[in-house]
Amino acid sequence: MTRRFPHAEAEVLELGKTLADGLAANTDLFPAPSASAEAINESLAECQSALDAVVAANKAGEGEASNTVTVSL
């Protein structure tokens, strides 16, 4: 069985949450990850906010959100 990286925004965010939870739960295996679970969760929250803004803008008939969000880990 081949697993593929998700393409839908919600699935990508869910995968990120799973990653952050795994890092937080296994500090003995990942004592110093390049991005902490907290940093990943903060970035995921920013992404979710941006996604919510786009959905709201589309529902309001604006077509596109005027903001661009860049997230770095």
PDB file of C-alpha atoms in Angstrom:
ATOM      1  CA  MET A   1       0.000   0.000   0.000  1.00  0.00           C
ATOM      2  CA  THR A   2       1.420   3.329  -1.052  1.00  0.00           C
ATOM      3  CA  ARG A   3       0.581   6.386   0.997  1.00  0.00           C
ATOM      4  CA  ARG A   4       0.508   9.758  -0.665  1.00  0.00           C
ATOM      5  CA  PHE A   5       0.980  13.178   0.782  1.00  0.00           C
ATOM      6  CA  PRO A   6      -2.437  14.806   1.160  1.00  0.00           C
ATOM      7  CA  HIS A   7      -3.448  17.592  -1.212  1.00  0.00           C
ATOM      8  CA  ALA A   8      -6.544  18.992   0.518  1.00  0.00           C
ATOM      9  CA  GLU A   9      -5.766  21.811   2.941  1.00  0.00           C
ATOM     10  CA  ALA A  10      -7.659  20.192   5.808  1.00  0.00           C
ATOM     11  CA  GLU A  11      -5.781  16.922   5.344  1.00  0.00           C
ATOM     12  CA  VAL A  12      -2.414  18.700   5.277  1.00  0.00           C
ATOM     13  CA  LEU A  13      -3.287  20.531   8.492  1.00  0.00           C
ATOM     14  CA  GLU A  14      -4.399  17.252  10.064  1.00  0.00           C
ATOM     15  CA  LEU A  15      -1.095  15.629   9.089  1.00  0.00           C
ATOM     16  CA  GLY A  16       0.788  18.564  10.625  1.00  0.00           C
ATOM     17  CA  LYS A  17      -1.184  18.183  13.859  1.00  0.00           C
ATOM     18  CA  THR A  18      -0.381  14.467  13.925  1.00  0.00           C
ATOM     19  CA  LEU A  19       3.299  15.304  13.424  1.00  0.00           C
ATOM     20  CA  ALA A  20       3.286  17.879  16.236  1.00  0.00           C
ATOM     21  CA  ASP A  21       1.467  15.486  18.566  1.00  0.00           C
ATOM     22  CA  GLY A  22       3.989  12.751  17.778  1.00  0.00           C
ATOM     23  CA  LEU A  23       6.938  15.038  18.493  1.00  0.00           C
ATOM     24  CA  ALA A  24       5.402  16.188  21.779  1.00  0.00           C
ATOM     25  CA  ALA A  25       4.615  12.636  22.879  1.00  0.00           C
ATOM     26  CA  ASN A  26       8.041  11.238  21.988  1.00  0.00           C
ATOM     27  CA  THR A  27      10.592  13.705  23.312  1.00  0.00           C
ATOM     28  CA  ASP A  28      12.886  10.791  24.144  1.00  0.00           C
ATOM     29  CA  LEU A  29      13.031   9.878  20.441  1.00  0.00           C
ATOM     30  CA  PHE A  30      13.077  13.483  19.213  1.00  0.00           C
ATOM     31  CA  PRO A  31      14.924  15.475  21.905  1.00  0.00           C
ATOM     32  CA  ALA A  32      15.795  18.435  19.653  1.00  0.00           C
ATOM     33  CA  PRO A  33      13.678  18.524  16.488  1.00  0.00           C
ATOM     34  CA  SER A  34      14.419  21.279  13.989  1.00  0.00           C
ATOM     35  CA  ALA A  35      10.921  22.651  14.659  1.00  0.00           C
ATOM     36  CA  SER A  36       9.316  22.149  18.050  1.00  0.00           C
ATOM     37  CA  ALA A  37       5.787  20.840  18.460  1.00  0.00           C
ATOM     38  CA  GLU A  38       4.794  24.273  19.772  1.00  0.00           C
ATOM     39  CA  ALA A  39       6.220  26.023  16.706  1.00  0.00           C
ATOM     40  CA  ILE A  40       4.434  23.590  14.405  1.00  0.00           C
ATOM     41  CA  ASN A  41       1.146  24.129  16.246  1.00  0.00           C
ATOM     42  CA  GLU A  42       1.570  27.915  15.977  1.00  0.00           C
ATOM     43  CA  SER A  43       2.197  27.614  12.239  1.00  0.00           C
ATOM     44  CA  LEU A  44      -0.804  25.332  11.849  1.00  0.00           C
ATOM     45  CA  ALA A  45      -2.979  27.873  13.659  1.00  0.00           C
ATOM     46  CA  GLU A  46      -1.760  30.590  11.260  1.00  0.00           C
ATOM     47  CA  CYS A  47      -2.529  28.358   8.289  1.00  0.00           C
ATOM     48  CA  GLN A  48      -5.994  27.558   9.641  1.00  0.00           C
ATOM     49  CA  SER A  49      -6.711  31.263  10.152  1.00  0.00           C
ATOM     50  CA  ALA A  50      -5.610  32.015   6.597  1.00  0.00           C
ATOM     51  CA  LEU A  51      -7.746  29.178   5.244  1.00  0.00           C
ATOM     52  CA  ASP A  52     -10.732  30.430   7.245  1.00  0.00           C
ATOM     53  CA  ALA A  53     -10.199  33.933   5.824  1.00  0.00           C
ATOM     54  CA  VAL A  54     -10.168  32.600   2.265  1.00  0.00           C
ATOM     55  CA  VAL A  55     -13.338  30.586   2.855  1.00  0.00           C
ATOM     56  CA  ALA A  56     -15.057  33.620   4.403  1.00  0.00           C
ATOM     57  CA  ALA A  57     -13.957  35.846   1.516  1.00  0.00           C
ATOM     58  CA  ASN A  58     -15.252  33.370  -1.039  1.00  0.00           C
ATOM     59  CA  LYS A  59     -18.577  33.104   0.776  1.00  0.00           C
ATOM     60  CA  ALA A  60     -18.822  36.892   0.864  1.00  0.00           C
ATOM     61  CA  GLY A  61     -18.396  36.989  -2.914  1.00  0.00           C
ATOM     62  CA  GLU A  62     -15.016  38.672  -2.895  1.00  0.00           C
ATOM     63  CA  GLY A  63     -13.483  35.827  -4.861  1.00  0.00           C
ATOM     64  CA  GLU A  64     -10.039  36.002  -3.310  1.00  0.00           C
ATOM     65  CA  ALA A  65      -8.636  36.983   0.035  1.00  0.00           C
ATOM     66  CA  SER A  66      -6.383  40.002  -0.204  1.00  0.00           C
ATOM     67  CA  ASN A  67      -3.914  38.705   2.369  1.00  0.00           C
ATOM     68  CA  THR A  68      -1.001  36.397   1.704  1.00  0.00           C
ATOM     69  CA  VAL A  69       0.351  34.420   4.618  1.00  0.00           C
ATOM     70  CA  THR A  70       3.877  33.036   4.630  1.00  0.00           C
ATOM     71  CA  VAL A  71       4.594  30.398   7.248  1.00  0.00           C
ATOM     72  CA  SER A  72       8.100  29.228   7.990  1.00  0.00           C
ATOM     73  CA  LEU A  73       9.258  26.528  10.333  1.00  0.00           C
TER      74      LEU A  73
END
